Amino acid sequence: MFTLAHLSDTHLGGLRMPRLDALLSKRFLGFLSWHLRRKAIHEGPVLPALVADLRDTRPDHTVVTGDLVNISLPGEFARAAAWLRNLGAPRDVSVIPGNHDAYVAVAWAESLALWADYMAGDGADGFEHPAVGPESFPFLRHRGPLALIGVSTAAPMPPHSSGGRISQEQLGRLATLLACTGQQGLCRVVLIHHPPLPGRRTTHKELIDGLAFRNVIAAEGAELILHGHTHLSGLARLSTPKGSVPVVGVPSASARPSKEKDHARYHLYHFARDGKDWQIGVDVRGVDQSLSNFRLESRFDLRVPA
Ligand SMILES: [Fe+2]
């Protein structure tokens, strides 16, 4: 049995006063929001407790679906790189970026390049290649029976927008990867920061290219889609001609309990082949009232046609 941990939206703290010229942008609003509201939710003992719990549950692989940082300062990317190295080796951890990881336009070398080993994709030569730019998405990593396919929806947006975009080129590569790995009989797990299903109303927080993404999934199929962004637990289904694809979201990995959003959780998936189907058991582990321990909150099963 192969186990996969899914966590998201770490929103790592330690945000100090940057040089003033670094704040002359959308970052100014994000910096205020961090210090007035978000810091009290995300900074503290919760995320270290989650990492400690992962050391006990020992998944075979861990995925982090974006929003590691807050306002995309180069220093934040460096701190997040150090946090990732503490979490695990690049071979054991996969990362995709979220909207906060592209809060404003930042040079690749000062931003996502620092996590490139965690976004490395399998090359045709049999080796993994670190991400080198937007053209490296989606990446594909074979792990056990899984094909992990990491999509990037991270693109700088105007102030007050936390939406996401996927380029046409990326959607084309996604279709090809899904078709190839589907023919190989792998369990295709698509990682995407923004939830790909539309909300009740279109908002400034949504995936702008959601319909195009859903069309690719409908045409090529997938076994599971994992997302973050909402800071809420979520389970939905994406209908396709070949059946429905589970779409599962996790809350922020660092969140204390609050009125609006769910407290910190992560999901532990157990994959097993059962005849013609994939049997996927999901353990929901959440922070307890002490804020320094995670415990099993609930379990549910997903059954997906192979
Ligand atoms: Fe987000």
Short mmCIF file of C-alpha atoms and ligand atoms in Angstrom, two decimals:
data_model
loop_
_atom_site.label_atom_id
_atom_site.label_comp_id
_atom_site.label_asym_id
_atom_site.label_seq_id
_atom_site.Cartn_x
_atom_site.Cartn_y
_atom_site.Cartn_z
CA MET A 1 0.00 0.00 0.00
CA PHE A 2 1.33 3.44 -0.97
CA THR A 3 0.66 6.43 1.31
CA LEU A 4 0.58 10.06 0.20
CA ALA A 5 0.27 13.06 2.53
CA HIS A 6 -1.40 16.22 1.22
CA LEU A 7 -0.96 19.58 2.93
CA SER A 8 -1.38 23.10 1.65
CA ASP A 9 -1.26 26.84 2.30
CA THR A 10 1.46 26.85 4.93
CA HIS A 11 1.70 30.69 4.80
CA LEU A 12 5.06 30.58 6.57
CA GLY A 13 5.59 33.46 8.94
CA GLY A 14 8.66 35.44 9.90
CA LEU A 15 7.60 38.36 7.72
CA ARG A 16 9.65 41.37 8.80
CA MET A 17 9.59 44.94 7.53
CA PRO A 18 11.11 44.87 4.04
CA ARG A 19 12.73 47.80 2.27
CA LEU A 20 10.09 50.38 1.44
CA ASP A 21 10.57 50.06 -2.32
CA ALA A 22 9.65 46.35 -2.02
CA LEU A 23 6.24 47.42 -0.69
CA LEU A 24 5.40 49.86 -3.48
CA SER A 25 2.97 47.41 -5.07
CA LYS A 26 0.13 45.04 -4.19
CA ARG A 27 2.53 43.81 -1.52
CA PHE A 28 1.63 46.80 0.67
CA LEU A 29 -1.94 45.49 1.09
CA GLY A 30 -0.67 41.96 1.72
CA PHE A 31 1.84 43.19 4.30
CA LEU A 32 -0.94 45.03 6.17
CA SER A 33 -3.24 42.01 5.96
CA TRP A 34 -0.50 39.75 7.33
CA HIS A 35 0.21 41.92 10.36
CA LEU A 36 -3.40 42.91 11.08
CA ARG A 37 -5.06 39.52 10.64
CA ARG A 38 -3.23 36.57 9.11
CA LYS A 39 -0.15 36.48 11.34
CA ALA A 40 -2.30 35.65 14.39
CA ILE A 41 -3.83 32.72 12.52
CA HIS A 42 -0.81 31.20 10.80
CA GLU A 43 2.25 31.96 12.92
CA GLY A 44 2.77 29.77 15.95
CA PRO A 45 2.91 26.11 17.00
CA VAL A 46 0.44 24.55 14.54
CA LEU A 47 2.65 24.00 11.50
CA PRO A 48 5.59 22.60 13.53
CA ALA A 49 3.08 20.22 15.15
CA LEU A 50 1.91 19.07 11.71
CA VAL A 51 5.49 18.41 10.60
CA ALA A 52 6.12 16.46 13.81
CA ASP A 53 2.99 14.38 13.15
CA LEU A 54 4.22 13.60 9.64
CA ARG A 55 7.38 12.16 11.19
CA ASP A 56 5.12 9.71 13.04
CA THR A 57 2.75 8.83 10.19
CA ARG A 58 5.69 8.43 7.76
CA PRO A 59 3.99 8.77 4.36
CA ASP A 60 5.80 7.43 1.31
CA HIS A 61 5.51 10.86 -0.30
CA THR A 62 4.20 14.33 0.61
CA VAL A 63 2.63 16.98 -1.62
CA VAL A 64 2.31 20.68 -0.77
CA THR A 65 -0.22 22.49 -2.96
CA GLY A 66 0.94 26.08 -2.81
CA ASP A 67 0.83 29.32 -0.85
CA LEU A 68 3.99 28.54 1.07
CA VAL A 69 4.68 32.28 1.39
CA ASN A 70 2.60 35.46 1.70
CA ILE A 71 3.70 38.42 -0.41
CA SER A 72 6.44 36.86 -2.57
CA LEU A 73 9.45 38.62 -1.06
CA PRO A 74 12.74 36.94 -2.07
CA GLY A 75 13.52 36.39 1.63
CA GLU A 76 10.26 34.47 2.01
CA PHE A 77 11.22 32.07 -0.80
CA ALA A 78 14.57 31.44 0.88
CA ARG A 79 12.90 30.72 4.23
CA ALA A 80 10.41 28.42 2.53
CA ALA A 81 13.28 26.54 0.85
CA ALA A 82 14.83 25.95 4.28
CA TRP A 83 11.45 24.81 5.61
CA LEU A 84 11.10 22.35 2.71
CA ARG A 85 14.57 20.91 3.34
CA ASN A 86 13.50 20.28 6.93
CA LEU A 87 10.26 18.65 5.73
CA GLY A 88 11.99 16.15 3.50
CA ALA A 89 14.30 15.46 0.58
CA PRO A 90 13.17 16.67 -2.88
CA ARG A 91 12.67 13.05 -3.90
CA ASP A 92 10.08 12.63 -1.12
CA VAL A 93 8.23 15.95 -1.36
CA SER A 94 6.49 17.59 -4.34
CA VAL A 95 5.49 21.26 -4.41
CA ILE A 96 3.34 23.40 -6.68
CA PRO A 97 3.00 27.19 -6.32
CA GLY A 98 -0.14 29.10 -5.31
CA ASN A 99 -1.28 32.68 -5.85
CA HIS A 100 0.65 33.96 -2.83
CA ASP A 101 3.81 32.47 -4.38
CA ALA A 102 3.23 34.80 -7.36
CA TYR A 103 1.77 37.70 -5.38
CA VAL A 104 3.61 40.13 -7.65
CA ALA A 105 5.94 39.42 -10.56
CA VAL A 106 9.31 38.26 -9.20
CA ALA A 107 12.25 36.94 -11.24
CA TRP A 108 12.31 33.12 -11.36
CA ALA A 109 15.87 33.07 -9.98
CA GLU A 110 14.77 34.92 -6.83
CA SER A 111 11.55 32.98 -6.32
CA LEU A 112 10.47 29.52 -7.46
CA ALA A 113 14.00 28.56 -8.56
CA LEU A 114 14.75 28.12 -4.87
CA TRP A 115 12.23 25.25 -4.76
CA ALA A 116 13.14 23.84 -8.20
CA ASP A 117 14.24 20.43 -6.88
CA TYR A 118 10.81 19.98 -5.28
CA MET A 119 9.13 20.68 -8.64
CA ALA A 120 11.42 18.41 -10.65
CA GLY A 121 9.82 16.32 -13.37
CA ASP A 122 10.71 12.96 -14.88
CA GLY A 123 12.70 13.45 -18.06
CA ALA A 124 12.68 11.28 -21.17
CA ASP A 125 16.27 10.31 -20.25
CA GLY A 126 15.11 8.55 -17.08
CA PHE A 127 16.42 11.29 -14.74
CA GLU A 128 14.52 13.98 -12.84
CA HIS A 129 15.09 17.56 -13.95
CA PRO A 130 14.55 20.56 -11.63
CA ALA A 131 11.97 23.09 -12.82
CA VAL A 132 13.53 25.89 -14.88
CA GLY A 133 10.55 28.20 -15.44
CA PRO A 134 6.82 28.28 -16.18
CA GLU A 135 7.46 25.90 -19.08
CA SER A 136 8.33 23.16 -16.57
CA PHE A 137 4.65 22.85 -15.57
CA PRO A 138 2.89 20.58 -15.36
CA PHE A 139 5.63 18.31 -14.03
CA LEU A 140 5.23 14.54 -13.83
CA ARG A 141 6.72 12.41 -11.06
CA HIS A 142 6.26 8.64 -10.81
CA ARG A 143 5.97 7.51 -7.22
CA GLY A 144 4.85 3.94 -6.48
CA PRO A 145 1.61 3.35 -8.45
CA LEU A 146 1.04 7.11 -8.78
CA ALA A 147 1.60 9.61 -11.55
CA LEU A 148 1.83 12.92 -9.67
CA ILE A 149 1.07 15.74 -12.09
CA GLY A 150 1.79 19.23 -10.73
CA VAL A 151 -0.07 22.10 -12.41
CA SER A 152 0.77 25.76 -11.77
CA THR A 153 -2.08 28.27 -11.49
CA ALA A 154 0.23 30.90 -9.99
CA ALA A 155 0.20 34.17 -11.91
CA PRO A 156 0.40 37.76 -10.64
CA MET A 157 -3.09 39.23 -10.30
CA PRO A 158 -4.36 42.79 -9.69
CA PRO A 159 -4.87 44.03 -6.11
CA HIS A 160 -7.77 42.32 -4.28
CA SER A 161 -7.67 39.34 -6.66
CA SER A 162 -6.40 35.91 -5.67
CA GLY A 163 -7.48 34.17 -8.86
CA GLY A 164 -5.37 31.77 -10.87
CA ARG A 165 -4.50 31.10 -14.51
CA ILE A 166 -3.28 28.12 -16.56
CA SER A 167 -1.68 28.86 -19.91
CA GLN A 168 -2.85 27.13 -23.10
CA GLU A 169 0.60 25.59 -23.44
CA GLN A 170 0.33 24.10 -19.96
CA LEU A 171 -3.15 22.72 -20.68
CA GLY A 172 -1.81 21.07 -23.84
CA ARG A 173 1.04 19.41 -21.93
CA LEU A 174 -1.41 18.35 -19.20
CA ALA A 175 -3.57 16.56 -21.79
CA THR A 176 -0.53 14.71 -23.14
CA LEU A 177 0.69 13.64 -19.69
CA LEU A 178 -2.77 12.44 -18.64
CA ALA A 179 -3.14 10.42 -21.85
CA CYS A 180 0.31 8.77 -21.53
CA THR A 181 0.07 7.93 -17.84
CA GLY A 182 -3.51 6.73 -18.27
CA GLN A 183 -2.36 4.25 -20.92
CA GLN A 184 0.29 3.03 -18.47
CA GLY A 185 -2.42 2.21 -15.92
CA LEU A 186 -1.02 4.60 -13.30
CA CYS A 187 -3.20 6.28 -10.70
CA ARG A 188 -3.15 9.87 -11.94
CA VAL A 189 -3.16 12.42 -9.12
CA VAL A 190 -3.41 16.02 -10.34
CA LEU A 191 -2.08 18.72 -7.99
CA ILE A 192 -3.54 22.20 -8.44
CA HIS A 193 -3.66 25.13 -6.00
CA HIS A 194 -7.06 26.58 -6.96
CA PRO A 195 -10.16 24.39 -6.73
CA PRO A 196 -11.06 23.58 -10.34
CA LEU A 197 -14.83 23.50 -9.86
CA PRO A 198 -16.81 26.75 -10.12
CA GLY A 199 -18.23 28.31 -6.97
CA ARG A 200 -21.84 29.38 -6.69
CA ARG A 201 -20.79 32.80 -7.89
CA THR A 202 -17.80 33.80 -9.92
CA THR A 203 -15.41 35.64 -7.63
CA HIS A 204 -12.03 37.29 -7.70
CA LYS A 205 -10.64 34.18 -5.96
CA GLU A 206 -11.38 31.65 -8.69
CA LEU A 207 -9.45 29.82 -11.34
CA ILE A 208 -10.02 31.89 -14.48
CA ASP A 209 -9.27 28.95 -16.79
CA GLY A 210 -11.35 26.49 -14.77
CA LEU A 211 -13.57 25.47 -17.68
CA ALA A 212 -10.59 24.75 -19.93
CA PHE A 213 -8.99 22.68 -17.17
CA ARG A 214 -12.21 20.71 -16.62
CA ASN A 215 -12.46 20.06 -20.36
CA VAL A 216 -8.97 18.50 -20.33
CA ILE A 217 -9.88 16.27 -17.39
CA ALA A 218 -13.15 15.29 -19.09
CA ALA A 219 -11.30 14.35 -22.28
CA GLU A 220 -8.32 12.49 -20.78
CA GLY A 221 -9.52 11.41 -17.32
CA ALA A 222 -7.77 11.46 -13.93
CA GLU A 223 -8.19 9.43 -10.77
CA LEU A 224 -7.88 12.18 -8.14
CA ILE A 225 -7.50 15.98 -7.99
CA LEU A 226 -6.00 17.63 -4.88
CA HIS A 227 -6.17 21.35 -4.15
CA GLY A 228 -5.76 24.02 -1.47
CA HIS A 229 -6.49 27.79 -1.62
CA THR A 230 -9.88 27.87 0.15
CA HIS A 231 -8.50 27.11 3.65
CA LEU A 232 -11.49 24.77 3.95
CA SER A 233 -11.97 21.02 3.80
CA GLY A 234 -13.75 20.09 0.60
CA LEU A 235 -14.91 17.00 -1.25
CA ALA A 236 -16.55 17.34 -4.65
CA ARG A 237 -16.82 15.36 -7.87
CA LEU A 238 -15.94 16.39 -11.39
CA SER A 239 -18.19 14.58 -13.86
CA THR A 240 -16.55 13.16 -16.97
CA PRO A 241 -17.82 10.81 -19.68
CA LYS A 242 -15.88 7.97 -18.00
CA GLY A 243 -17.16 8.64 -14.46
CA SER A 244 -16.64 11.19 -11.73
CA VAL A 245 -13.23 12.30 -10.48
CA PRO A 246 -12.92 13.08 -6.75
CA VAL A 247 -11.74 16.65 -6.04
CA VAL A 248 -10.43 16.99 -2.48
CA GLY A 249 -9.26 20.15 -0.71
CA VAL A 250 -7.43 20.61 2.59
CA PRO A 251 -7.44 23.64 4.89
CA SER A 252 -4.31 25.64 5.63
CA ALA A 253 -1.61 23.54 7.32
CA SER A 254 -0.85 26.32 9.80
CA ALA A 255 -4.31 27.65 10.76
CA ARG A 256 -5.46 28.02 14.33
CA PRO A 257 -9.23 27.57 14.77
CA SER A 258 -11.15 30.65 13.56
CA LYS A 259 -14.74 31.55 12.73
CA GLU A 260 -14.37 31.80 8.97
CA LYS A 261 -12.00 28.97 8.02
CA ASP A 262 -11.25 25.41 9.07
CA HIS A 263 -8.48 24.65 11.52
CA ALA A 264 -5.31 23.03 10.24
CA ARG A 265 -5.61 19.57 8.76
CA TYR A 266 -3.74 17.30 6.40
CA HIS A 267 -4.87 14.21 4.54
CA LEU A 268 -3.16 10.85 4.43
CA TYR A 269 -4.14 8.81 1.36
CA HIS A 270 -3.71 5.03 1.20
CA PHE A 271 -3.77 3.70 -2.36
CA ALA A 272 -4.47 0.07 -3.19
CA ARG A 273 -5.56 -1.69 -6.36
CA ASP A 274 -8.82 -3.60 -5.93
CA GLY A 275 -9.60 -5.52 -9.09
CA LYS A 276 -10.41 -2.98 -11.75
CA ASP A 277 -10.72 -0.13 -9.26
CA TRP A 278 -8.46 2.01 -7.10
CA GLN A 279 -9.40 1.83 -3.45
CA ILE A 280 -8.30 5.05 -1.76
CA GLY A 281 -8.64 5.39 2.00
CA VAL A 282 -8.30 8.90 3.39
CA ASP A 283 -7.28 9.72 6.97
CA VAL A 284 -8.12 13.29 8.00
CA ARG A 285 -5.67 14.45 10.64
CA GLY A 286 -6.29 17.80 12.38
CA VAL A 287 -4.77 19.91 15.10
CA ASP A 288 -6.30 19.46 18.56
CA GLN A 289 -7.17 22.15 21.09
CA SER A 290 -3.66 22.24 22.51
CA LEU A 291 -2.51 23.45 19.05
CA SER A 292 0.60 21.30 19.49
CA ASN A 293 -0.74 17.87 18.51
CA PHE A 294 -2.43 16.39 15.46
CA ARG A 295 -4.89 13.51 15.79
CA LEU A 296 -7.05 11.36 13.53
CA GLU A 297 -10.37 13.23 13.12
CA SER A 298 -12.17 11.06 10.57
CA ARG A 299 -11.75 8.60 7.74
CA PHE A 300 -13.45 8.19 4.40
CA ASP A 301 -13.02 6.00 1.34
CA LEU A 302 -12.92 6.82 -2.34
CA ARG A 303 -13.38 4.18 -5.01
CA VAL A 304 -12.21 5.13 -8.47
CA PRO A 305 -12.32 3.04 -11.65
CA ALA A 306 -8.79 2.22 -12.86
FE FE B 1 -4.29 30.63 -2.35
#
